[in-house]
PDB file of C-alpha atoms and ligand atoms in Angstrom:
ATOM      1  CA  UNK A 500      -4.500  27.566 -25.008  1.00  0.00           C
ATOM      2  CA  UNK A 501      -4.733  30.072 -22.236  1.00  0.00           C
ATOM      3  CA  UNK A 502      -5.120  33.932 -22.936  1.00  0.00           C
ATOM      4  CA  UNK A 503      -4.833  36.265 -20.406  1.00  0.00           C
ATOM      5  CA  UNK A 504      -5.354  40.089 -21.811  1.00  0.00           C
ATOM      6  CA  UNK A 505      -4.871  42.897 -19.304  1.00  0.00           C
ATOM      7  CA  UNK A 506      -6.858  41.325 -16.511  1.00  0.00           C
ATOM      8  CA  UNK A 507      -7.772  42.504 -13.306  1.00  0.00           C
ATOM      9  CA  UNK A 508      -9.587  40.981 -10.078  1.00  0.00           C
ATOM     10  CA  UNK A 509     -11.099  43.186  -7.565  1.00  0.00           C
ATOM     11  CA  UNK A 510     -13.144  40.513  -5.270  1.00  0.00           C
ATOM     12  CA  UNK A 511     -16.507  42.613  -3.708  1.00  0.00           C
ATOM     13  CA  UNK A 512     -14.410  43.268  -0.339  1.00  0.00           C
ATOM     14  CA  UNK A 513     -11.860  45.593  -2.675  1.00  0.00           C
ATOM     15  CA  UNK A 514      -9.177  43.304  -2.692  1.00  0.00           C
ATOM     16  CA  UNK A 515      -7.376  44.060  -6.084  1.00  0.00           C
ATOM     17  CA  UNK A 516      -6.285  40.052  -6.515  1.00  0.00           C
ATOM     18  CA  UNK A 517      -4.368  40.445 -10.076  1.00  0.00           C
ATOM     19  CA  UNK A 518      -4.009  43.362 -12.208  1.00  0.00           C
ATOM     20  CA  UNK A 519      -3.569  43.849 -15.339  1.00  0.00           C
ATOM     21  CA  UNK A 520      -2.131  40.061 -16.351  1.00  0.00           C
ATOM     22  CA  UNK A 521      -1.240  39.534 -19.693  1.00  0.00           C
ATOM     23  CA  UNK A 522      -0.152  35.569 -20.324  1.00  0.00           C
ATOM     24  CA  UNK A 523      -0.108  32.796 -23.129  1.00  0.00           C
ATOM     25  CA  UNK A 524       0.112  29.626 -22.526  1.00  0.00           C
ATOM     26  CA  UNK A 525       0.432  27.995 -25.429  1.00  0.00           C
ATOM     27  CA  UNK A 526      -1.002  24.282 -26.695  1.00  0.00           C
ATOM     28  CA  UNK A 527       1.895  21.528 -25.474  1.00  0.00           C
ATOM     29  CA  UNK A 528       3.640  24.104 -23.055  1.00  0.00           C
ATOM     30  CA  UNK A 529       4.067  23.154 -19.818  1.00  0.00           C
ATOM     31  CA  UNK A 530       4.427  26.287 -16.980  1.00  0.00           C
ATOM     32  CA  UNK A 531       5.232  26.180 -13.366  1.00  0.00           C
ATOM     33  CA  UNK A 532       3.012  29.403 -11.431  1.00  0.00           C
ATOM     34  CA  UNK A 533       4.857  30.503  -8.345  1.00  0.00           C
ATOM     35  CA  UNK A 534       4.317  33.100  -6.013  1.00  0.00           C
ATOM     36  CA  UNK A 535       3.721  33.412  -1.890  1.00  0.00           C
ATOM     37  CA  UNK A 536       0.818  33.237  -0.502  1.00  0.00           C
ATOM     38  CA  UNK A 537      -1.714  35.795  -1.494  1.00  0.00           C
ATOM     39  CA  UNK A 538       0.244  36.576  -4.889  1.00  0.00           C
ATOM     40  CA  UNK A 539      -2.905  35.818  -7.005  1.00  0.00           C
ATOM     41  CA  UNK A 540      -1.866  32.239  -8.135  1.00  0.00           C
ATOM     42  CA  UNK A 541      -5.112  30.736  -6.964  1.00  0.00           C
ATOM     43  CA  UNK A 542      -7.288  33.870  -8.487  1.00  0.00           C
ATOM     44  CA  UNK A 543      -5.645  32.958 -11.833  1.00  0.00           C
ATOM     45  CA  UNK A 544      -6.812  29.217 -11.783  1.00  0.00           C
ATOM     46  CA  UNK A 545     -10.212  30.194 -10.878  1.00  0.00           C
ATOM     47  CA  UNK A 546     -10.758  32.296 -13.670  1.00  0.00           C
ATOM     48  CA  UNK A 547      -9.496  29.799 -15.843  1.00  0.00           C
ATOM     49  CA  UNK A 548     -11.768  27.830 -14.320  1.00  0.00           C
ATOM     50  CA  UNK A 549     -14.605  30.303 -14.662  1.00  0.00           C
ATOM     51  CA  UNK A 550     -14.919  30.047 -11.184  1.00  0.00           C
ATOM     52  CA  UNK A 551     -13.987  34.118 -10.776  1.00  0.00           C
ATOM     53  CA  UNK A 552     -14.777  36.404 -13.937  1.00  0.00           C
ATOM     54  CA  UNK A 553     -12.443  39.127 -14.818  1.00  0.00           C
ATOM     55  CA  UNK A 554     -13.526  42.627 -13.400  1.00  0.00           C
ATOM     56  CA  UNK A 555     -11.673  43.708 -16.549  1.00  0.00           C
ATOM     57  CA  UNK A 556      -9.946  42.543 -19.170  1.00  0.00           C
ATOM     58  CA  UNK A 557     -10.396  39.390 -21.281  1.00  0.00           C
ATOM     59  CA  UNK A 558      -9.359  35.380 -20.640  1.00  0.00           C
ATOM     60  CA  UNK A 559      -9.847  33.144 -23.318  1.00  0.00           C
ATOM     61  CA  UNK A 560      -9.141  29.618 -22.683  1.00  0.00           C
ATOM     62  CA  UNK A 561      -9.329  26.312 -24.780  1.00  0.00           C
ATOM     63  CA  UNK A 562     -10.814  28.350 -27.164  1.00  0.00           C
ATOM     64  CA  UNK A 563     -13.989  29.649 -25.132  1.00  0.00           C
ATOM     65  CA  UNK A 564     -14.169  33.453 -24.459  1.00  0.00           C
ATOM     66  CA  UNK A 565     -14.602  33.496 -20.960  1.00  0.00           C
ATOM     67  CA  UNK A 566     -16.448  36.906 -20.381  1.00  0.00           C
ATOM     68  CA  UNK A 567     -19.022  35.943 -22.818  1.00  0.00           C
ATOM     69  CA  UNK A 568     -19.506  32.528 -21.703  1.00  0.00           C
ATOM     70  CA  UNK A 569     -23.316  31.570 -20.209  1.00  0.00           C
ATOM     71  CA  UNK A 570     -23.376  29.682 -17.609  1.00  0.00           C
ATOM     72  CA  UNK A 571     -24.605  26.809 -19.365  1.00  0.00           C
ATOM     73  CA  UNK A 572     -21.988  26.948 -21.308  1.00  0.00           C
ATOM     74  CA  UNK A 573     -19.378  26.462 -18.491  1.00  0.00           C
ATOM     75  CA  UNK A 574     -19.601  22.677 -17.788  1.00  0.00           C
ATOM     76  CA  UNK A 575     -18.084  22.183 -21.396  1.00  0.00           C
ATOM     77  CA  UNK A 576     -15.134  24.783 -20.834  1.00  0.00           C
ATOM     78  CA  UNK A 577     -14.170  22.567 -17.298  1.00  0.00           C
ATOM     79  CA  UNK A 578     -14.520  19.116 -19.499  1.00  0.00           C
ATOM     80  CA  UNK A 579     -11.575  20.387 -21.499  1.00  0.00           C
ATOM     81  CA  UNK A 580      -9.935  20.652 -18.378  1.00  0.00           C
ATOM     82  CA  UNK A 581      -8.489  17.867 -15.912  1.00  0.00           C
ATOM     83  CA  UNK A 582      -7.664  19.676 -12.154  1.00  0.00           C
ATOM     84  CA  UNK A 583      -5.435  18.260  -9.801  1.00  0.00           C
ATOM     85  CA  UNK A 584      -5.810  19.555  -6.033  1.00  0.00           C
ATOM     86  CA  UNK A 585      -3.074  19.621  -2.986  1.00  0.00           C
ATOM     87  CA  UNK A 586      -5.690  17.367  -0.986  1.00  0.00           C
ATOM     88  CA  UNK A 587      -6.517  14.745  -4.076  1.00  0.00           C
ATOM     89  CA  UNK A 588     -10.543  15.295  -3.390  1.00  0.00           C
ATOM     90  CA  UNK A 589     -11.050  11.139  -3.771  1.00  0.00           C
ATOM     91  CA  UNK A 590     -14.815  10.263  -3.190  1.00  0.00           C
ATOM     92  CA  UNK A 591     -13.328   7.985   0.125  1.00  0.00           C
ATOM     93  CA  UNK A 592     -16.380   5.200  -0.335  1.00  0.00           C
ATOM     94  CA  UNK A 593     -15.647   4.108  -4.004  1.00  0.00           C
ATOM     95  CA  UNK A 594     -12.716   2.427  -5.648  1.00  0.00           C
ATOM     96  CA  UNK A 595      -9.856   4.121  -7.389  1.00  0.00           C
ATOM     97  CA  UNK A 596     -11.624   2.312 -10.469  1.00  0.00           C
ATOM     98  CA  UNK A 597     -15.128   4.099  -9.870  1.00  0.00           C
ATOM     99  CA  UNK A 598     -13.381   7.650  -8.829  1.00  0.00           C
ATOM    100  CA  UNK A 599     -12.011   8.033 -12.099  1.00  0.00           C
ATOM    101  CA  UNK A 600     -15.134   5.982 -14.122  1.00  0.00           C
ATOM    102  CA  UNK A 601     -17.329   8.497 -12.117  1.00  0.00           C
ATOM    103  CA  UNK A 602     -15.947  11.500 -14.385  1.00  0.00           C
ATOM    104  CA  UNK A 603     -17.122   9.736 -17.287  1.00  0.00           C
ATOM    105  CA  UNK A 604     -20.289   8.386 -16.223  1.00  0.00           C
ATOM    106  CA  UNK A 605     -21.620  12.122 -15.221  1.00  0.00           C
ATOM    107  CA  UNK A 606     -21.384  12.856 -19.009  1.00  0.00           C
ATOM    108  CA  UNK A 607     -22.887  10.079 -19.463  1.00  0.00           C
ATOM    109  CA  UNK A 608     -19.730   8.242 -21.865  1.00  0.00           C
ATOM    110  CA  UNK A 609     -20.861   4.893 -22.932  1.00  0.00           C
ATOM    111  CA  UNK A 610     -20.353   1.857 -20.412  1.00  0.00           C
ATOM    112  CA  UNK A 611     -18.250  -0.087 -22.988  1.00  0.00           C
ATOM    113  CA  UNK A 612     -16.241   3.156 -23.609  1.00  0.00           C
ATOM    114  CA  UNK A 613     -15.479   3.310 -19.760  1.00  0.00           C
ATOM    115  CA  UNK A 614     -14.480  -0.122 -19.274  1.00  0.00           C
ATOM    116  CA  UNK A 615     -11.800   0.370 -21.692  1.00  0.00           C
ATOM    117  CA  UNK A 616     -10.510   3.848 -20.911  1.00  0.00           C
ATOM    118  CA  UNK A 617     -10.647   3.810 -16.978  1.00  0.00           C
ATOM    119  CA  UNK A 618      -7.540   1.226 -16.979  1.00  0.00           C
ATOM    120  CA  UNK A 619      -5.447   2.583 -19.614  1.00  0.00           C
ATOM    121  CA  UNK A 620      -5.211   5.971 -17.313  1.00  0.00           C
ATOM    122  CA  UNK A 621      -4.646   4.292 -14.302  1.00  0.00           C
ATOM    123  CA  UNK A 622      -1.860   2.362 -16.101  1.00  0.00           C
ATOM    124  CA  UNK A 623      -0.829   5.576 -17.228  1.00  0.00           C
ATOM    125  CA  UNK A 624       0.215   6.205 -13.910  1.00  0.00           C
ATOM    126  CA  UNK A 625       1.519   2.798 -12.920  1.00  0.00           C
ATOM    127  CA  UNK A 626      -1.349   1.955 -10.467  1.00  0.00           C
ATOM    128  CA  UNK A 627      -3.083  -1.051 -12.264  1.00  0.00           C
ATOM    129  CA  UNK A 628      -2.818  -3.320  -9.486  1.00  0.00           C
ATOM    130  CA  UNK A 629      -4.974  -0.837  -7.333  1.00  0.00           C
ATOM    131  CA  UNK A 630      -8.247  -0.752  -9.233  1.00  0.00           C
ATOM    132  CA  UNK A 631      -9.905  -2.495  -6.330  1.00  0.00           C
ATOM    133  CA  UNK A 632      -8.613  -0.339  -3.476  1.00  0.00           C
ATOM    134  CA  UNK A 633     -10.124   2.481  -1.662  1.00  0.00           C
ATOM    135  CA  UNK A 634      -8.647   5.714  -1.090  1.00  0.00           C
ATOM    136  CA  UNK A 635      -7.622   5.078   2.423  1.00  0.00           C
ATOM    137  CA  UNK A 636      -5.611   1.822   1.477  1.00  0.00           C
ATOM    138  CA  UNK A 637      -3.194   3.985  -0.575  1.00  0.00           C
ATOM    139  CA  UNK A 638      -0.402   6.181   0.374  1.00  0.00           C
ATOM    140  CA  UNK A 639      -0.386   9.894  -0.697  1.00  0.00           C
ATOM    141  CA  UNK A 640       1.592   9.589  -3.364  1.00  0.00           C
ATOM    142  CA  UNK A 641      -0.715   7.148  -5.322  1.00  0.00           C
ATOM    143  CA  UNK A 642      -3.959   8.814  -4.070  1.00  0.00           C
ATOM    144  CA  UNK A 643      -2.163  11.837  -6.110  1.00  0.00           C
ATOM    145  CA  UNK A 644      -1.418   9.131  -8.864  1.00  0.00           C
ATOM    146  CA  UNK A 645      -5.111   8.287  -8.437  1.00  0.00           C
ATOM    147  CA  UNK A 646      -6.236  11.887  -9.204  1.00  0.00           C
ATOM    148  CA  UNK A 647      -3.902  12.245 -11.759  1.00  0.00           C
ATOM    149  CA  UNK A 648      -5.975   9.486 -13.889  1.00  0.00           C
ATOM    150  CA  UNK A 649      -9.306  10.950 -12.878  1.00  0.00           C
ATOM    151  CA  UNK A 650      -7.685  14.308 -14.199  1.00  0.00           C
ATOM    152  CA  UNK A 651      -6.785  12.793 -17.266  1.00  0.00           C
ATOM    153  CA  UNK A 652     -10.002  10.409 -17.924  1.00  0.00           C
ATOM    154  CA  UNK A 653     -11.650  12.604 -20.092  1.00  0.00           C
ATOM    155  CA  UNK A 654      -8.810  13.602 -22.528  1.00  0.00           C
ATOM    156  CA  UNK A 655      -8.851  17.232 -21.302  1.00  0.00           C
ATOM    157  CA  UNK A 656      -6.457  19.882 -23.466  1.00  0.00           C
ATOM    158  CA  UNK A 657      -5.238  21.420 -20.040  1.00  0.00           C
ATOM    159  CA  UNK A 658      -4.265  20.277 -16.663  1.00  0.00           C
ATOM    160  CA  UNK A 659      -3.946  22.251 -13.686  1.00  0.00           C
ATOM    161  CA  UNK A 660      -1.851  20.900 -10.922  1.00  0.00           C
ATOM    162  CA  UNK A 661      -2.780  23.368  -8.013  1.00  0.00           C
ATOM    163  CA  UNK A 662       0.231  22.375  -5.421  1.00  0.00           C
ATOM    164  CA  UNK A 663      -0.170  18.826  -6.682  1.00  0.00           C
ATOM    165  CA  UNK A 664       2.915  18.090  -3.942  1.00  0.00           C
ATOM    166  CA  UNK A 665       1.908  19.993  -1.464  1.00  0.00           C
ATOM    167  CA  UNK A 666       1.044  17.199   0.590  1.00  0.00           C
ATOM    168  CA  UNK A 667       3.215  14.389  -0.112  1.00  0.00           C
ATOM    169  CA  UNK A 668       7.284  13.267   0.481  1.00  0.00           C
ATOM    170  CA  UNK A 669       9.605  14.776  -1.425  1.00  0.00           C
ATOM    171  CA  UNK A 670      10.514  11.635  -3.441  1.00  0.00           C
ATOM    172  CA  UNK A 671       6.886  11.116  -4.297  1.00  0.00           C
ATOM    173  CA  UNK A 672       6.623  14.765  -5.234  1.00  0.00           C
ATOM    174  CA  UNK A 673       9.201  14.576  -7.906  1.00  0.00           C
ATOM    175  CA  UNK A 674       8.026  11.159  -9.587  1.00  0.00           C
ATOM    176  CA  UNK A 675       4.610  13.231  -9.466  1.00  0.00           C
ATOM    177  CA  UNK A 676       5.921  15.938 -11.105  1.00  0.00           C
ATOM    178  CA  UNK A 677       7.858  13.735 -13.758  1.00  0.00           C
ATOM    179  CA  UNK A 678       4.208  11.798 -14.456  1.00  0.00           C
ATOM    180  CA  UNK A 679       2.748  15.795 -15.629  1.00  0.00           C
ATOM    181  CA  UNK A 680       6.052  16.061 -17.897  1.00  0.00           C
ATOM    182  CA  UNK A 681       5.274  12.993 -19.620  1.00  0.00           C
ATOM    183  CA  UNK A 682       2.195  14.088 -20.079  1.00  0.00           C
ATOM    184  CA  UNK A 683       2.701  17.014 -21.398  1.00  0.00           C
ATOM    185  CA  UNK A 684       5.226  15.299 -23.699  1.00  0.00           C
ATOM    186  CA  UNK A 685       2.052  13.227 -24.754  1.00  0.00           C
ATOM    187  CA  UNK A 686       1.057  17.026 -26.077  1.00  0.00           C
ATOM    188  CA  UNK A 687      -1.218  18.259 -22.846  1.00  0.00           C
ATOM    189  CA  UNK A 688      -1.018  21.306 -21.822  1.00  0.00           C
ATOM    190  CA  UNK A 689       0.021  21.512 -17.910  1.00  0.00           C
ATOM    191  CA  UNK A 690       0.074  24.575 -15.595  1.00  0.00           C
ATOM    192  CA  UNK A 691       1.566  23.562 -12.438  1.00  0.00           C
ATOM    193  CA  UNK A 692       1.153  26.076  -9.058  1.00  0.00           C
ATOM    194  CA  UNK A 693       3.797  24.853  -6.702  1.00  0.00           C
ATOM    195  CA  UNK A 694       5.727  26.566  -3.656  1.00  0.00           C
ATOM    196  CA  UNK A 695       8.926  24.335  -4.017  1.00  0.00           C
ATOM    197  CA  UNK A 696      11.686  25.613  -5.616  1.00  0.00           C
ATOM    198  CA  UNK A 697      13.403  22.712  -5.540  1.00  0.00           C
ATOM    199  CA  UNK A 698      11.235  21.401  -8.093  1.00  0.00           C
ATOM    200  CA  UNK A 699      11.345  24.251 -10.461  1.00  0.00           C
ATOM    201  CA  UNK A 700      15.092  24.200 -10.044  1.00  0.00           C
ATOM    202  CA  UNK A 701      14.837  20.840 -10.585  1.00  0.00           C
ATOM    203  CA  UNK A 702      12.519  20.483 -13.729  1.00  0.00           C
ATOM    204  CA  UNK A 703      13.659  24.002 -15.146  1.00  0.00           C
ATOM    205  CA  UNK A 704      10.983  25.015 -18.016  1.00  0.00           C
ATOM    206  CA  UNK A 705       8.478  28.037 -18.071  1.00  0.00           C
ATOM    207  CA  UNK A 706       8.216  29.995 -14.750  1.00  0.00           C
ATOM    208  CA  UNK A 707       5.668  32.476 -14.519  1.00  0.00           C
ATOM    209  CA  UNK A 708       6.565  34.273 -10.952  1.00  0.00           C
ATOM    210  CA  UNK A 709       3.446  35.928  -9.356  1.00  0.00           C
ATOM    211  CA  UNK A 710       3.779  39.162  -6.741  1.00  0.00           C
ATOM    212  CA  UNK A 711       0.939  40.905  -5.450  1.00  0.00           C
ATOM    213  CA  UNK A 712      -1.443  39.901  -8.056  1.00  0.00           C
ATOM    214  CA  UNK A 713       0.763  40.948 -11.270  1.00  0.00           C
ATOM    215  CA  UNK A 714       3.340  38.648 -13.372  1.00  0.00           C
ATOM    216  CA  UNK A 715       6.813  39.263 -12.002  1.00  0.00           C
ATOM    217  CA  UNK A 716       8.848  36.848 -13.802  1.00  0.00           C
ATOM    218  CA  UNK A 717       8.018  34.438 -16.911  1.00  0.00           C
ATOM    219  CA  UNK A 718      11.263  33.107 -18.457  1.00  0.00           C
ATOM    220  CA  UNK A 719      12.521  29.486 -18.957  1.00  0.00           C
ATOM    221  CA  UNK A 720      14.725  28.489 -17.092  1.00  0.00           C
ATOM    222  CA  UNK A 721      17.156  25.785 -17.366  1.00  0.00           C
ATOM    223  CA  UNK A 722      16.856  22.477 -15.283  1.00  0.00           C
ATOM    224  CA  UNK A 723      19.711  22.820 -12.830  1.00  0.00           C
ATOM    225  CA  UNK A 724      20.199  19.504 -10.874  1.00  0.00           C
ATOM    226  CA  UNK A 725      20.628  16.031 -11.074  1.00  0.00           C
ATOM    227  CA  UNK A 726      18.280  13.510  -9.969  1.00  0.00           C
ATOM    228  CA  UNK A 727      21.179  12.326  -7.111  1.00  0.00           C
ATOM    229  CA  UNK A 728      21.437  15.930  -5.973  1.00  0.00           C
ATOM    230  CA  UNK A 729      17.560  16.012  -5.989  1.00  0.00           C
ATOM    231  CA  UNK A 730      17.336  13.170  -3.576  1.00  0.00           C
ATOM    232  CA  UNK A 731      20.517  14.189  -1.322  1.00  0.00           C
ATOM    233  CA  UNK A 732      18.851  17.412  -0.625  1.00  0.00           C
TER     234      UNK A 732
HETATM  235  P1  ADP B1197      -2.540  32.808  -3.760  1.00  0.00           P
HETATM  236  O1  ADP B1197      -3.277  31.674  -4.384  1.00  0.00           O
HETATM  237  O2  ADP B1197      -1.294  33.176  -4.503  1.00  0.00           O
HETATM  238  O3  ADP B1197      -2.299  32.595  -2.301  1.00  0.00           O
HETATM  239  P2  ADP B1197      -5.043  34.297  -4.030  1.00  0.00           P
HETATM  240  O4  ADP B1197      -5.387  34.396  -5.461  1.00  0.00           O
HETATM  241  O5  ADP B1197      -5.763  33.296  -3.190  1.00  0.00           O
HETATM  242  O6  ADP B1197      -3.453  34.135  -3.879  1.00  0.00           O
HETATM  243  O7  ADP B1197      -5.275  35.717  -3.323  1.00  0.00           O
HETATM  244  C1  ADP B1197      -4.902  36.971  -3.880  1.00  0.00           C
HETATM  245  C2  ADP B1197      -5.484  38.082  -2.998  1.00  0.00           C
HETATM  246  O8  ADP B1197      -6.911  38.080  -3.070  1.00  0.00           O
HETATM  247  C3  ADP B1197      -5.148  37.919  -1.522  1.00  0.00           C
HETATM  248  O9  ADP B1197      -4.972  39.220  -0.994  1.00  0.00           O
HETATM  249  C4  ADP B1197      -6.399  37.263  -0.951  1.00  0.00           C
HETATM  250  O10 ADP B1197      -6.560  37.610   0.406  1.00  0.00           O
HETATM  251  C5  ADP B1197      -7.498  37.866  -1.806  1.00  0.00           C
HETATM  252  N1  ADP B1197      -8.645  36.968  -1.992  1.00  0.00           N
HETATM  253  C6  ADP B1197      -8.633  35.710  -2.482  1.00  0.00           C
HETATM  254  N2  ADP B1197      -9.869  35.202  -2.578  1.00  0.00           N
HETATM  255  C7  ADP B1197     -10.715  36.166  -2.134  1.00  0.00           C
HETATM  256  C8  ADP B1197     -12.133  36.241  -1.997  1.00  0.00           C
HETATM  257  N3  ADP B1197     -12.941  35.247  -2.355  1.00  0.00           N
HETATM  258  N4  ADP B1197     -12.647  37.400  -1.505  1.00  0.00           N
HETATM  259  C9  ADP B1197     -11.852  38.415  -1.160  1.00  0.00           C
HETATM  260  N5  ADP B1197     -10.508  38.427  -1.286  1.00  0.00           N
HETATM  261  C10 ADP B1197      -9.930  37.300  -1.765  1.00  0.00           C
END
């Protein structure tokens, strides 16, 4: 779960990034952020992240109380939660098989347990046959599959897809964007930052609109289109 109470951002230069947000996310929800550029969306998934602390207010998330938490304590808030980035962030000199076992190694997971888990993600997301390759010999749609698994490796309550499309084909985008629904259907919680409409309108669901760092909009909205109008437009 994700708890924002009254929070604020002011970054040293006196930017005032988000004020006074107050959000749930709920365990199993799924929420699309959007917003235009410089509307706070990326402040908010760094202080979930714990990678920006509040200035004031409180954010709890996956049950850790953020402005309390050491910094020792932080690697075990970000192992309950898998990121996904616009540019994938591969490691381009191992396989797709030793990007995602290298999540599990660094916490040192048992070898057996690895051997087992790393294919069952990446068949999660229909790239079995690509265990051997490197990140260069796939397209950007399955690197994005790729980091999907490594996301998902570690069993992590939350995912946060920060413009997870952003860099692909439409067509790809939307089976991308299907892959998070199922699973969040699988009960994960997903919180997806994304600049195209089109998807939202597609997908329908939570919408949490962002304007000059404060929530504008957070309703659910239906899912409007049809996969054949998704693809003639
Ligand atoms: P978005 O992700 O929606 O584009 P951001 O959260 O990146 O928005 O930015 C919100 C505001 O904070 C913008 O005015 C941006 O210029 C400012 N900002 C973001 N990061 C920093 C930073 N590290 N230092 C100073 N100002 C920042």
């Amino acid at each position: 779960m994700v708890e924002f109470e009254n929070v604020s951002v002011t970054y040293e230069n006196g930017v005032d990034a988000l004020n006074n947000v107050s959000l749930k996310i709920k365990d199993g929800e799924f929420a699309f952020v959007v917003g235009a550029s410089g509307a706070g969306k990326s402040t908010l998934i760094k202080l979930i992240l714990k990678e920006v602390s509040a200035t004031s207010g409180n954010v709890i998330v996956n049950g850790f109380k953020l402005n309390k938490l050491k910094q020792r304590k932080i690697p075990y808030l970000r192992r309950t939660i898998g990121v996904v980035f616009q540019d994938f962030r591969l490691i381009p000199n191992m396989t797709v098989y030793d990007n995602i076992a290298y999540v599990l190694r660094v916490i040192d997971a048992p070898q057996k347990y690895i051997r087992s888990r790393v294919p069952k993600v990446i068949a999660l997301v229909g790239l079995q046959d690509k265990l051997k390759c490197y990140p260069r010999e796939l397209s950007g749609g399955e690197q994005q599959r790729v980091a999907l698994a490594r996301a998902l490796v570690n069993d992590p309550a939350l995912i946060i897809a920060d413009e997870p499309t952003g860099n692909i084909d439409p067509e790809l985008s939307f089976q991308i964007v299907r892959l998070l629904k199922e699973i969040n259907n699988c009960g994960t919680t997903v919180l997806m930052v994304t600049h195209e409409q089109e998807l939202v309108e597609y997908f329908g669901g939570r919408t949490i609109a962002m304007k000059n760092g404060s929530v504008v909009f957070d309703q659910i909205l239906p899912g409007e289109n049809t996969e054949e109008e998704y693809y003639a437009n």
